[in-house]
């Protein structure tokens, strides 16, 4: 009997449905080639869920996600919901699903492929050869600590608490060591230990866990220094691990070394093999519905899904090879095209990837 995997698909808002459709076509071809079955179940998240269900994260969406082996998500948000109160904003759906599914490790690769060197705003000699991963802690820290707002006689006061438990730090540090172990075995733990107590605990736990990974070199870097080094000499990095807010900022900065937001994939992992996969970019309301969005970040996120949640490494490699082959042949969507008049659309890009993929043997 064929192996069956369940994949929850949450297209979301804006360009979400357009780009997710192309990634699903790629997964269908992978299933055919690898002799497995993917059962897709669709759910609503973000603005569309606010409109239909009155909440950015309906119970039904959570239930079908929990039943799945992995989740593929498009993007959420748009101007229509920008003035909504906090709990009725599309982003609340994202924060909610991360927490509810225990997605504590956000993995963001930044790889400079030679064909895209000209898309970076940095000099080719600085960025060519960059191949790093930022691992961001996703469910703790200042984004989830207590929040307060109150008035005093001198005006309003706002407070956001940054809290980390030792266990939360340990599990993300372990994930990072495991990733580094399969790469160049260099891990940089980023904190602000000269100022923050939570960072001092972070550093202590990182040192303790390092004893279990003698084959991996651990170094520490302050977040401000890391921000500078990422732009000055990004090739020095292999794996970077950091807490939630620092990771939010540094992962965007690292991603931009490679030039295009339309190419960047991400994975958010729970304990075990379960994960949620999504492009790094947002719902791009400015180009939604025009059929011109770049679907490659979502297709590359689907490749990460195959690798991390389904253990289909050969299929993941084949999808990535197909994407690079299409780019090497000179095809570009508008966001990465140097000559926009020659840019192709979302579906055409998807079709080209399918055509390349059908030439790639998948031996699982
Ligand atoms: P964005 O990433 O949506 O767009 C930034 C720019 O990049 C836009 O010009 C857009 O057209 C372009 N772009 C993004 N993805 C592209 C693609 N695949 N192909 C071609 N061009 C692409 O960021 P934004 O404009 O700051 O935010 C728009 C909405 O998305 C907001 O509501 C924001 O809250 C939301 N958002 C959601 C996520 C998410 O779902 N994870 C992440 C970031 C922003």
mmCIF file of C-alpha atoms and ligand atoms in Angstrom:
data_model
loop_
_atom_site.group_PDB
_atom_site.id
_atom_site.type_symbol
_atom_site.label_atom_id
_atom_site.label_comp_id
_atom_site.label_asym_id
_atom_site.label_seq_id
_atom_site.Cartn_x
_atom_site.Cartn_y
_atom_site.Cartn_z
ATOM 1 C CA UNK A 1 0.000 0.000 0.000
ATOM 2 C CA UNK A 2 1.120 3.534 -0.755
ATOM 3 C CA UNK A 3 2.379 5.615 2.153
ATOM 4 C CA UNK A 4 -0.128 8.418 2.871
ATOM 5 C CA UNK A 5 0.759 11.804 4.346
ATOM 6 C CA UNK A 6 -1.726 14.442 5.464
ATOM 7 C CA UNK A 7 -0.917 18.037 4.616
ATOM 8 C CA UNK A 8 -3.005 20.951 5.900
ATOM 9 C CA UNK A 9 -3.062 23.823 3.416
ATOM 10 C CA UNK A 10 -3.796 27.353 4.671
ATOM 11 C CA UNK A 11 -3.552 29.765 1.707
ATOM 12 C CA UNK A 12 -4.489 32.901 3.701
ATOM 13 C CA UNK A 13 -4.811 36.349 2.117
ATOM 14 C CA UNK A 14 -3.540 38.438 -0.801
ATOM 15 C CA UNK A 15 -1.185 36.462 -3.028
ATOM 16 C CA UNK A 16 -1.398 33.497 -0.596
ATOM 17 C CA UNK A 17 -3.890 31.435 -2.652
ATOM 18 C CA UNK A 18 -1.994 32.087 -5.927
ATOM 19 C CA UNK A 19 1.422 30.977 -4.682
ATOM 20 C CA UNK A 20 0.140 28.068 -2.594
ATOM 21 C CA UNK A 21 -1.689 26.666 -5.651
ATOM 22 C CA UNK A 22 1.655 26.341 -7.477
ATOM 23 C CA UNK A 23 3.323 24.647 -4.497
ATOM 24 C CA UNK A 24 0.446 22.148 -4.251
ATOM 25 C CA UNK A 25 0.892 21.276 -7.941
ATOM 26 C CA UNK A 26 4.569 20.592 -7.227
ATOM 27 C CA UNK A 27 3.680 18.378 -4.260
ATOM 28 C CA UNK A 28 1.177 16.455 -6.409
ATOM 29 C CA UNK A 29 3.880 15.722 -8.969
ATOM 30 C CA UNK A 30 6.268 14.662 -6.192
ATOM 31 C CA UNK A 31 3.616 12.237 -4.903
ATOM 32 C CA UNK A 32 3.218 10.740 -8.368
ATOM 33 C CA UNK A 33 6.954 10.395 -8.877
ATOM 34 C CA UNK A 34 7.765 9.061 -5.399
ATOM 35 C CA UNK A 35 4.775 6.693 -5.251
ATOM 36 C CA UNK A 36 3.193 8.214 -2.139
ATOM 37 C CA UNK A 37 -0.198 9.837 -1.486
ATOM 38 C CA UNK A 38 -0.661 13.365 -0.144
ATOM 39 C CA UNK A 39 -4.080 14.115 1.331
ATOM 40 C CA UNK A 40 -4.619 17.871 1.338
ATOM 41 C CA UNK A 41 -7.124 19.510 3.686
ATOM 42 C CA UNK A 42 -7.773 23.234 3.261
ATOM 43 C CA UNK A 43 -8.382 25.713 6.075
ATOM 44 C CA UNK A 44 -8.827 29.454 6.602
ATOM 45 C CA UNK A 45 -6.439 31.727 8.491
ATOM 46 C CA UNK A 46 -5.893 35.491 8.723
ATOM 47 C CA UNK A 47 -8.138 38.098 7.127
ATOM 48 C CA UNK A 48 -10.265 35.654 5.176
ATOM 49 C CA UNK A 49 -11.021 33.810 8.423
ATOM 50 C CA UNK A 50 -11.906 37.078 10.171
ATOM 51 C CA UNK A 51 -14.411 37.797 7.385
ATOM 52 C CA UNK A 52 -15.907 34.300 7.328
ATOM 53 C CA UNK A 53 -15.574 33.034 10.899
ATOM 54 C CA UNK A 54 -15.115 36.222 12.953
ATOM 55 C CA UNK A 55 -11.671 35.111 14.162
ATOM 56 C CA UNK A 56 -8.227 34.952 12.495
ATOM 57 C CA UNK A 57 -7.749 31.373 13.684
ATOM 58 C CA UNK A 58 -10.945 29.280 13.609
ATOM 59 C CA UNK A 59 -11.086 26.127 15.733
ATOM 60 C CA UNK A 60 -11.660 24.086 12.568
ATOM 61 C CA UNK A 61 -8.321 25.273 11.138
ATOM 62 C CA UNK A 62 -6.483 24.298 14.311
ATOM 63 C CA UNK A 63 -8.122 20.876 14.355
ATOM 64 C CA UNK A 64 -7.235 20.033 10.767
ATOM 65 C CA UNK A 65 -3.690 21.320 11.295
ATOM 66 C CA UNK A 66 -3.249 19.148 14.382
ATOM 67 C CA UNK A 67 -4.428 16.082 12.450
ATOM 68 C CA UNK A 68 -1.899 16.714 9.663
ATOM 69 C CA UNK A 69 1.728 15.629 9.310
ATOM 70 C CA UNK A 70 2.643 19.148 8.223
ATOM 71 C CA UNK A 71 1.077 22.513 7.385
ATOM 72 C CA UNK A 72 1.703 24.600 4.261
ATOM 73 C CA UNK A 73 0.769 28.261 4.704
ATOM 74 C CA UNK A 74 0.635 31.171 2.228
ATOM 75 C CA UNK A 75 0.530 34.556 3.925
ATOM 76 C CA UNK A 76 -1.896 36.644 5.958
ATOM 77 C CA UNK A 77 -2.846 40.304 6.169
ATOM 78 C CA UNK A 78 -3.913 43.261 4.102
ATOM 79 C CA UNK A 79 -5.083 46.872 4.388
ATOM 80 C CA UNK A 80 -8.690 45.773 4.881
ATOM 81 C CA UNK A 81 -7.887 44.553 8.411
ATOM 82 C CA UNK A 82 -5.142 47.049 9.360
ATOM 83 C CA UNK A 83 -7.390 49.101 11.648
ATOM 84 C CA UNK A 84 -8.820 46.080 13.505
ATOM 85 C CA UNK A 85 -8.109 45.675 17.237
ATOM 86 C CA UNK A 86 -5.158 43.379 18.121
ATOM 87 C CA UNK A 87 -7.091 40.127 18.585
ATOM 88 C CA UNK A 88 -8.917 40.660 15.284
ATOM 89 C CA UNK A 89 -5.824 41.266 13.187
ATOM 90 C CA UNK A 90 -4.661 38.627 10.695
ATOM 91 C CA UNK A 91 -1.221 38.358 12.395
ATOM 92 C CA UNK A 92 -2.985 37.160 15.569
ATOM 93 C CA UNK A 93 -3.838 34.025 13.567
ATOM 94 C CA UNK A 94 -0.145 33.409 12.893
ATOM 95 C CA UNK A 95 0.961 33.973 16.488
ATOM 96 C CA UNK A 96 -1.929 31.799 17.659
ATOM 97 C CA UNK A 97 -1.194 28.855 15.383
ATOM 98 C CA UNK A 98 2.518 28.911 16.276
ATOM 99 C CA UNK A 99 1.685 28.756 19.961
ATOM 100 C CA UNK A 100 -1.121 26.183 19.617
ATOM 101 C CA UNK A 101 0.997 23.827 17.510
ATOM 102 C CA UNK A 102 4.070 24.236 19.730
ATOM 103 C CA UNK A 103 6.155 25.596 16.846
ATOM 104 C CA UNK A 104 9.141 26.797 18.819
ATOM 105 C CA UNK A 105 11.905 26.687 16.191
ATOM 106 C CA UNK A 106 11.828 28.939 13.152
ATOM 107 C CA UNK A 107 14.373 27.923 10.526
ATOM 108 C CA UNK A 108 15.285 30.494 7.884
ATOM 109 C CA UNK A 109 17.947 29.583 5.343
ATOM 110 C CA UNK A 110 19.716 32.381 3.461
ATOM 111 C CA UNK A 111 21.605 30.890 0.549
ATOM 112 C CA UNK A 112 23.111 33.014 -2.184
ATOM 113 C CA UNK A 113 22.695 31.058 -5.366
ATOM 114 C CA UNK A 114 25.159 32.224 -8.088
ATOM 115 C CA UNK A 115 22.336 32.998 -10.553
ATOM 116 C CA UNK A 116 20.874 35.595 -8.200
ATOM 117 C CA UNK A 117 24.039 37.412 -7.115
ATOM 118 C CA UNK A 118 22.985 40.493 -9.058
ATOM 119 C CA UNK A 119 19.682 40.681 -7.108
ATOM 120 C CA UNK A 120 21.523 41.545 -3.858
ATOM 121 C CA UNK A 121 22.092 45.156 -2.857
ATOM 122 C CA UNK A 122 25.535 44.191 -1.515
ATOM 123 C CA UNK A 123 28.735 43.702 -3.495
ATOM 124 C CA UNK A 124 29.016 40.304 -5.235
ATOM 125 C CA UNK A 125 32.298 39.512 -3.428
ATOM 126 C CA UNK A 126 30.564 40.016 -0.058
ATOM 127 C CA UNK A 127 27.485 37.895 -0.750
ATOM 128 C CA UNK A 128 28.535 35.266 -3.246
ATOM 129 C CA UNK A 129 28.903 31.975 -1.408
ATOM 130 C CA UNK A 130 26.720 32.992 1.559
ATOM 131 C CA UNK A 131 25.042 29.880 2.949
ATOM 132 C CA UNK A 132 23.672 30.332 6.440
ATOM 133 C CA UNK A 133 20.658 29.456 8.559
ATOM 134 C CA UNK A 134 19.066 31.590 11.237
ATOM 135 C CA UNK A 135 17.286 29.595 13.948
ATOM 136 C CA UNK A 136 14.854 31.819 15.830
ATOM 137 C CA UNK A 137 13.077 30.896 19.075
ATOM 138 C CA UNK A 138 9.432 31.434 18.244
ATOM 139 C CA UNK A 139 7.156 31.007 21.240
ATOM 140 C CA UNK A 140 8.870 32.823 24.119
ATOM 141 C CA UNK A 141 10.507 36.125 24.961
ATOM 142 C CA UNK A 142 9.127 39.626 24.744
ATOM 143 C CA UNK A 143 6.425 38.871 22.143
ATOM 144 C CA UNK A 144 4.666 36.528 24.554
ATOM 145 C CA UNK A 145 5.464 38.103 27.943
ATOM 146 C CA UNK A 146 3.036 40.178 29.960
ATOM 147 C CA UNK A 147 1.930 43.402 28.310
ATOM 148 C CA UNK A 148 0.626 46.429 30.171
ATOM 149 C CA UNK A 149 -0.457 49.953 29.429
ATOM 150 C CA UNK A 150 -1.405 52.410 32.161
ATOM 151 C CA UNK A 151 -1.652 56.108 32.819
ATOM 152 C CA UNK A 152 0.293 58.106 35.343
ATOM 153 C CA UNK A 153 0.283 61.786 36.162
ATOM 154 C CA UNK A 154 3.244 62.161 33.738
ATOM 155 C CA UNK A 155 1.481 60.399 30.880
ATOM 156 C CA UNK A 156 1.019 56.850 29.596
ATOM 157 C CA UNK A 157 3.378 53.974 30.413
ATOM 158 C CA UNK A 158 3.776 50.747 28.393
ATOM 159 C CA UNK A 159 5.460 47.525 29.448
ATOM 160 C CA UNK A 160 6.465 44.352 27.577
ATOM 161 C CA UNK A 161 8.024 41.636 29.684
ATOM 162 C CA UNK A 162 10.786 39.433 28.234
ATOM 163 C CA UNK A 163 10.680 36.040 29.898
ATOM 164 C CA UNK A 164 12.557 32.815 29.101
ATOM 165 C CA UNK A 165 12.492 29.477 30.884
ATOM 166 C CA UNK A 166 15.611 27.302 30.873
ATOM 167 C CA UNK A 167 13.685 24.489 29.133
ATOM 168 C CA UNK A 168 12.619 26.814 26.291
ATOM 169 C CA UNK A 169 16.220 27.867 25.742
ATOM 170 C CA UNK A 170 17.585 24.332 25.921
ATOM 171 C CA UNK A 171 15.276 22.872 23.249
ATOM 172 C CA UNK A 172 16.014 25.594 20.683
ATOM 173 C CA UNK A 173 19.756 25.375 21.364
ATOM 174 C CA UNK A 174 19.586 21.593 20.823
ATOM 175 C CA UNK A 175 17.729 21.999 17.510
ATOM 176 C CA UNK A 176 20.463 24.426 16.407
ATOM 177 C CA UNK A 177 23.294 22.086 17.372
ATOM 178 C CA UNK A 178 21.579 19.265 15.449
ATOM 179 C CA UNK A 179 21.318 21.477 12.349
ATOM 180 C CA UNK A 180 24.927 22.698 12.684
ATOM 181 C CA UNK A 181 26.117 19.111 13.086
ATOM 182 C CA UNK A 182 24.790 18.285 9.589
ATOM 183 C CA UNK A 183 26.425 21.397 8.083
ATOM 184 C CA UNK A 184 29.756 23.122 8.731
ATOM 185 C CA UNK A 185 29.538 22.473 12.488
ATOM 186 C CA UNK A 186 29.738 26.130 13.498
ATOM 187 C CA UNK A 187 27.069 27.630 15.744
ATOM 188 C CA UNK A 188 26.901 31.283 16.782
ATOM 189 C CA UNK A 189 24.548 31.989 19.684
ATOM 190 C CA UNK A 190 23.388 35.610 19.613
ATOM 191 C CA UNK A 191 22.274 37.480 22.723
ATOM 192 C CA UNK A 192 22.654 40.746 24.654
ATOM 193 C CA UNK A 193 24.296 39.213 27.718
ATOM 194 C CA UNK A 194 26.077 42.466 28.620
ATOM 195 C CA UNK A 195 22.679 44.023 29.449
ATOM 196 C CA UNK A 196 19.850 41.474 29.703
ATOM 197 C CA UNK A 197 19.328 38.873 32.416
ATOM 198 C CA UNK A 198 17.387 36.632 30.013
ATOM 199 C CA UNK A 199 20.449 36.708 27.727
ATOM 200 C CA UNK A 200 22.770 35.688 30.565
ATOM 201 C CA UNK A 201 20.577 32.636 31.206
ATOM 202 C CA UNK A 202 20.528 31.966 27.442
ATOM 203 C CA UNK A 203 24.345 31.959 27.327
ATOM 204 C CA UNK A 204 24.648 29.715 30.384
ATOM 205 C CA UNK A 205 22.256 27.129 28.902
ATOM 206 C CA UNK A 206 24.015 27.255 25.499
ATOM 207 C CA UNK A 207 27.345 26.493 27.224
ATOM 208 C CA UNK A 208 25.811 23.592 29.136
ATOM 209 C CA UNK A 209 24.202 22.023 26.030
ATOM 210 C CA UNK A 210 27.463 22.474 24.059
ATOM 211 C CA UNK A 211 29.068 19.739 26.156
ATOM 212 C CA UNK A 212 26.828 17.219 24.326
ATOM 213 C CA UNK A 213 28.062 18.447 20.931
ATOM 214 C CA UNK A 214 31.876 18.425 21.098
ATOM 215 C CA UNK A 215 32.035 18.174 17.291
ATOM 216 C CA UNK A 216 30.313 21.589 16.875
ATOM 217 C CA UNK A 217 32.116 24.870 17.600
ATOM 218 C CA UNK A 218 29.984 27.240 19.705
ATOM 219 C CA UNK A 219 30.705 30.954 19.869
ATOM 220 C CA UNK A 220 28.684 33.823 21.348
ATOM 221 C CA UNK A 221 28.029 37.181 19.714
ATOM 222 C CA UNK A 222 26.164 40.243 20.910
ATOM 223 C CA UNK A 223 23.151 41.080 18.767
ATOM 224 C CA UNK A 224 24.414 44.528 17.741
ATOM 225 C CA UNK A 225 27.725 43.048 16.658
ATOM 226 C CA UNK A 226 25.938 40.273 14.748
ATOM 227 C CA UNK A 227 23.867 42.847 12.854
ATOM 228 C CA UNK A 228 27.101 44.505 11.709
ATOM 229 C CA UNK A 229 28.904 41.271 10.879
ATOM 230 C CA UNK A 230 25.981 40.026 8.780
ATOM 231 C CA UNK A 231 26.448 42.935 6.406
ATOM 232 C CA UNK A 232 30.260 43.212 6.665
ATOM 233 C CA UNK A 233 31.262 39.545 6.323
ATOM 234 C CA UNK A 234 28.230 37.210 6.115
ATOM 235 C CA UNK A 235 30.254 34.241 4.873
ATOM 236 C CA UNK A 236 31.668 33.743 8.384
ATOM 237 C CA UNK A 237 28.287 32.340 9.529
ATOM 238 C CA UNK A 238 27.015 28.771 9.293
ATOM 239 C CA UNK A 239 24.172 28.510 11.860
ATOM 240 C CA UNK A 240 22.959 31.397 14.029
ATOM 241 C CA UNK A 241 20.603 30.770 16.950
ATOM 242 C CA UNK A 242 18.853 33.504 18.857
ATOM 243 C CA UNK A 243 15.789 34.491 20.872
ATOM 244 C CA UNK A 244 12.462 35.577 19.426
ATOM 245 C CA UNK A 245 12.775 39.336 18.861
ATOM 246 C CA UNK A 246 16.476 39.340 17.908
ATOM 247 C CA UNK A 247 15.681 36.470 15.527
ATOM 248 C CA UNK A 248 12.780 38.353 13.985
ATOM 249 C CA UNK A 249 15.107 41.186 13.030
ATOM 250 C CA UNK A 250 18.279 39.241 12.189
ATOM 251 C CA UNK A 251 16.472 36.656 10.058
ATOM 252 C CA UNK A 252 15.010 39.442 7.887
ATOM 253 C CA UNK A 253 18.412 41.075 7.650
ATOM 254 C CA UNK A 254 20.118 37.781 6.734
ATOM 255 C CA UNK A 255 17.392 36.996 4.227
ATOM 256 C CA UNK A 256 17.926 40.276 2.432
ATOM 257 C CA UNK A 257 21.589 39.427 1.787
ATOM 258 C CA UNK A 258 20.227 37.209 -0.943
ATOM 259 C CA UNK A 259 18.256 39.991 -2.582
ATOM 260 C CA UNK A 260 14.738 38.792 -3.135
ATOM 261 C CA UNK A 261 11.904 38.332 -0.698
ATOM 262 C CA UNK A 262 10.081 36.213 -3.291
ATOM 263 C CA UNK A 263 12.707 33.453 -2.981
ATOM 264 C CA UNK A 264 12.866 32.933 0.780
ATOM 265 C CA UNK A 265 11.452 29.838 2.436
ATOM 266 C CA UNK A 266 10.949 29.062 6.110
ATOM 267 C CA UNK A 267 10.054 26.229 8.448
ATOM 268 C CA UNK A 268 8.644 26.417 11.954
ATOM 269 C CA UNK A 269 9.184 23.147 13.790
ATOM 270 C CA UNK A 270 7.598 21.519 16.823
ATOM 271 C CA UNK A 271 9.041 18.629 18.873
ATOM 272 C CA UNK A 272 9.290 15.576 16.593
ATOM 273 C CA UNK A 273 8.792 15.931 12.850
ATOM 274 C CA UNK A 274 5.710 18.192 12.730
ATOM 275 C CA UNK A 275 6.201 21.596 11.148
ATOM 276 C CA UNK A 276 4.565 24.572 9.468
ATOM 277 C CA UNK A 277 6.098 25.824 6.231
ATOM 278 C CA UNK A 278 5.600 29.242 4.684
ATOM 279 C CA UNK A 279 7.341 31.822 2.547
ATOM 280 C CA UNK A 280 9.051 34.611 4.477
ATOM 281 C CA UNK A 281 7.221 37.352 2.588
ATOM 282 C CA UNK A 282 3.778 38.697 3.364
ATOM 283 C CA UNK A 283 0.522 38.754 1.420
ATOM 284 C CA UNK A 284 1.764 41.455 -1.018
ATOM 285 C CA UNK A 285 -1.635 43.197 -1.369
ATOM 286 C CA UNK A 286 -0.126 45.556 -3.969
ATOM 287 C CA UNK A 287 0.147 42.709 -6.515
ATOM 288 C CA UNK A 288 -2.566 40.303 -5.276
ATOM 289 C CA UNK A 289 -4.874 38.915 -7.951
ATOM 290 C CA UNK A 290 -2.600 39.943 -10.814
ATOM 291 C CA UNK A 291 -0.977 36.549 -11.341
ATOM 292 C CA UNK A 292 2.542 38.020 -11.134
ATOM 293 C CA UNK A 293 3.693 36.919 -7.650
ATOM 294 C CA UNK A 294 6.803 34.783 -7.385
ATOM 295 C CA UNK A 295 5.736 31.302 -6.197
ATOM 296 C CA UNK A 296 9.306 30.050 -5.640
ATOM 297 C CA UNK A 297 9.532 30.897 -1.916
ATOM 298 C CA UNK A 298 6.419 28.789 -1.341
ATOM 299 C CA UNK A 299 7.673 25.978 -3.581
ATOM 300 C CA UNK A 300 10.992 26.013 -1.669
ATOM 301 C CA UNK A 301 9.002 25.962 1.600
ATOM 302 C CA UNK A 302 7.226 22.847 0.285
ATOM 303 C CA UNK A 303 10.689 21.333 -0.306
ATOM 304 C CA UNK A 304 11.540 22.035 3.344
ATOM 305 C CA UNK A 305 8.254 20.322 4.301
ATOM 306 C CA UNK A 306 9.261 17.226 2.341
ATOM 307 C CA UNK A 307 12.672 17.170 4.034
ATOM 308 C CA UNK A 308 11.874 18.026 7.650
ATOM 309 C CA UNK A 309 8.377 16.625 8.230
ATOM 310 C CA UNK A 310 8.073 13.734 5.759
ATOM 311 C CA UNK A 311 11.711 12.591 5.628
ATOM 312 C CA UNK A 312 11.583 12.774 1.801
ATOM 313 C CA UNK A 313 15.071 14.222 1.354
ATOM 314 C CA UNK A 314 15.513 13.036 -2.234
ATOM 315 C CA UNK A 315 12.227 14.661 -3.259
ATOM 316 C CA UNK A 316 13.202 17.891 -1.491
ATOM 317 C CA UNK A 317 16.545 17.920 -3.327
ATOM 318 C CA UNK A 318 14.753 17.314 -6.638
ATOM 319 C CA UNK A 319 12.353 20.236 -6.083
ATOM 320 C CA UNK A 320 15.241 22.553 -5.182
ATOM 321 C CA UNK A 321 17.232 21.416 -8.222
ATOM 322 C CA UNK A 322 14.189 22.067 -10.433
ATOM 323 C CA UNK A 323 13.833 25.620 -9.067
ATOM 324 C CA UNK A 324 17.506 26.447 -9.682
ATOM 325 C CA UNK A 325 17.372 24.902 -13.163
ATOM 326 C CA UNK A 326 14.484 27.206 -14.102
ATOM 327 C CA UNK A 327 16.408 30.231 -12.829
ATOM 328 C CA UNK A 328 19.611 29.116 -14.553
ATOM 329 C CA UNK A 329 17.632 28.947 -17.802
ATOM 330 C CA UNK A 330 16.976 32.678 -17.294
ATOM 331 C CA UNK A 331 13.286 32.672 -16.293
ATOM 332 C CA UNK A 332 12.292 35.336 -13.781
ATOM 333 C CA UNK A 333 9.151 36.760 -12.190
ATOM 334 C CA UNK A 334 9.022 40.568 -11.944
ATOM 335 C CA UNK A 335 10.503 40.788 -8.433
ATOM 336 C CA UNK A 336 13.794 39.165 -9.504
ATOM 337 C CA UNK A 337 13.922 40.202 -13.158
ATOM 338 C CA UNK A 338 16.534 42.726 -14.260
ATOM 339 C CA UNK A 339 14.396 43.344 -17.358
ATOM 340 C CA UNK A 340 10.792 43.499 -16.153
ATOM 341 C CA UNK A 341 9.405 43.461 -19.695
ATOM 342 C CA UNK A 342 10.558 39.833 -19.950
ATOM 343 C CA UNK A 343 9.102 38.790 -16.585
ATOM 344 C CA UNK A 344 6.813 35.760 -16.443
ATOM 345 C CA UNK A 345 3.756 35.184 -14.245
ATOM 346 C CA UNK A 346 3.021 32.967 -11.233
ATOM 347 C CA UNK A 347 1.436 30.071 -13.129
ATOM 348 C CA UNK A 348 4.045 30.099 -15.863
ATOM 349 C CA UNK A 349 6.817 29.921 -13.267
ATOM 350 C CA UNK A 350 4.988 27.036 -11.583
ATOM 351 C CA UNK A 351 4.661 25.198 -14.906
ATOM 352 C CA UNK A 352 8.375 25.603 -15.633
ATOM 353 C CA UNK A 353 9.264 24.116 -12.237
ATOM 354 C CA UNK A 354 6.902 21.193 -12.909
ATOM 355 C CA UNK A 355 8.521 20.610 -16.301
ATOM 356 C CA UNK A 356 12.008 20.554 -14.726
ATOM 357 C CA UNK A 357 10.833 18.368 -11.864
ATOM 358 C CA UNK A 358 9.364 15.817 -14.242
ATOM 359 C CA UNK A 359 12.912 15.355 -15.630
ATOM 360 C CA UNK A 360 14.347 14.706 -12.146
ATOM 361 C CA UNK A 361 14.287 11.127 -10.912
ATOM 362 C CA UNK A 362 13.184 10.784 -7.274
ATOM 363 C CA UNK A 363 14.544 7.690 -5.554
ATOM 364 C CA UNK A 364 13.092 7.748 -2.065
HETATM 365 P P1 LIG B 1 5.109 41.875 1.787
HETATM 366 O O1 LIG B 1 6.168 40.856 1.974
HETATM 367 O O2 LIG B 1 3.735 41.378 1.622
HETATM 368 O O3 LIG B 1 5.474 42.788 0.518
HETATM 369 C C1 LIG B 1 6.646 43.594 0.444
HETATM 370 C C2 LIG B 1 6.961 43.887 -1.025
HETATM 371 O O4 LIG B 1 7.478 42.689 -1.624
HETATM 372 C C3 LIG B 1 5.739 44.274 -1.839
HETATM 373 O O5 LIG B 1 6.097 45.222 -2.805
HETATM 374 C C4 LIG B 1 5.315 42.985 -2.520
HETATM 375 O O6 LIG B 1 4.658 43.169 -3.762
HETATM 376 C C5 LIG B 1 6.660 42.274 -2.711
HETATM 377 N N1 LIG B 1 6.495 40.801 -2.639
HETATM 378 C C6 LIG B 1 6.291 40.062 -1.518
HETATM 379 N N2 LIG B 1 6.178 38.772 -1.846
HETATM 380 C C7 LIG B 1 6.327 38.694 -3.174
HETATM 381 C C8 LIG B 1 6.284 37.620 -4.105
HETATM 382 N N3 LIG B 1 6.089 36.340 -3.732
HETATM 383 N N4 LIG B 1 6.456 37.890 -5.423
HETATM 384 C C9 LIG B 1 6.675 39.164 -5.830
HETATM 385 N N5 LIG B 1 6.722 40.218 -5.009
HETATM 386 C C10 LIG B 1 6.538 39.990 -3.689
HETATM 387 O O7 LIG B 1 5.213 42.850 3.044
HETATM 388 P P2 LIG B 1 4.295 44.103 3.428
HETATM 389 O O8 LIG B 1 3.876 44.837 2.193
HETATM 390 O O9 LIG B 1 5.028 44.801 4.483
HETATM 391 O O10 LIG B 1 3.002 43.457 4.098
HETATM 392 C C11 LIG B 1 1.782 43.204 3.399
HETATM 393 C C12 LIG B 1 0.861 42.450 4.339
HETATM 394 O O11 LIG B 1 1.426 41.183 4.636
HETATM 395 C C13 LIG B 1 0.643 43.149 5.675
HETATM 396 O O12 LIG B 1 -0.698 42.995 6.046
HETATM 397 C C14 LIG B 1 1.559 42.407 6.628
HETATM 398 O O13 LIG B 1 1.090 42.430 7.951
HETATM 399 C C15 LIG B 1 1.473 41.005 6.054
HETATM 400 N N6 LIG B 1 2.634 40.141 6.365
HETATM 401 C C16 LIG B 1 2.354 38.827 6.554
HETATM 402 C C17 LIG B 1 3.384 37.938 6.765
HETATM 403 C C18 LIG B 1 3.054 36.490 6.925
HETATM 404 O O14 LIG B 1 1.955 36.084 6.586
HETATM 405 N N7 LIG B 1 3.965 35.673 7.392
HETATM 406 C C19 LIG B 1 4.716 38.384 6.789
HETATM 407 C C20 LIG B 1 4.968 39.750 6.545
HETATM 408 C C21 LIG B 1 3.908 40.614 6.333
#
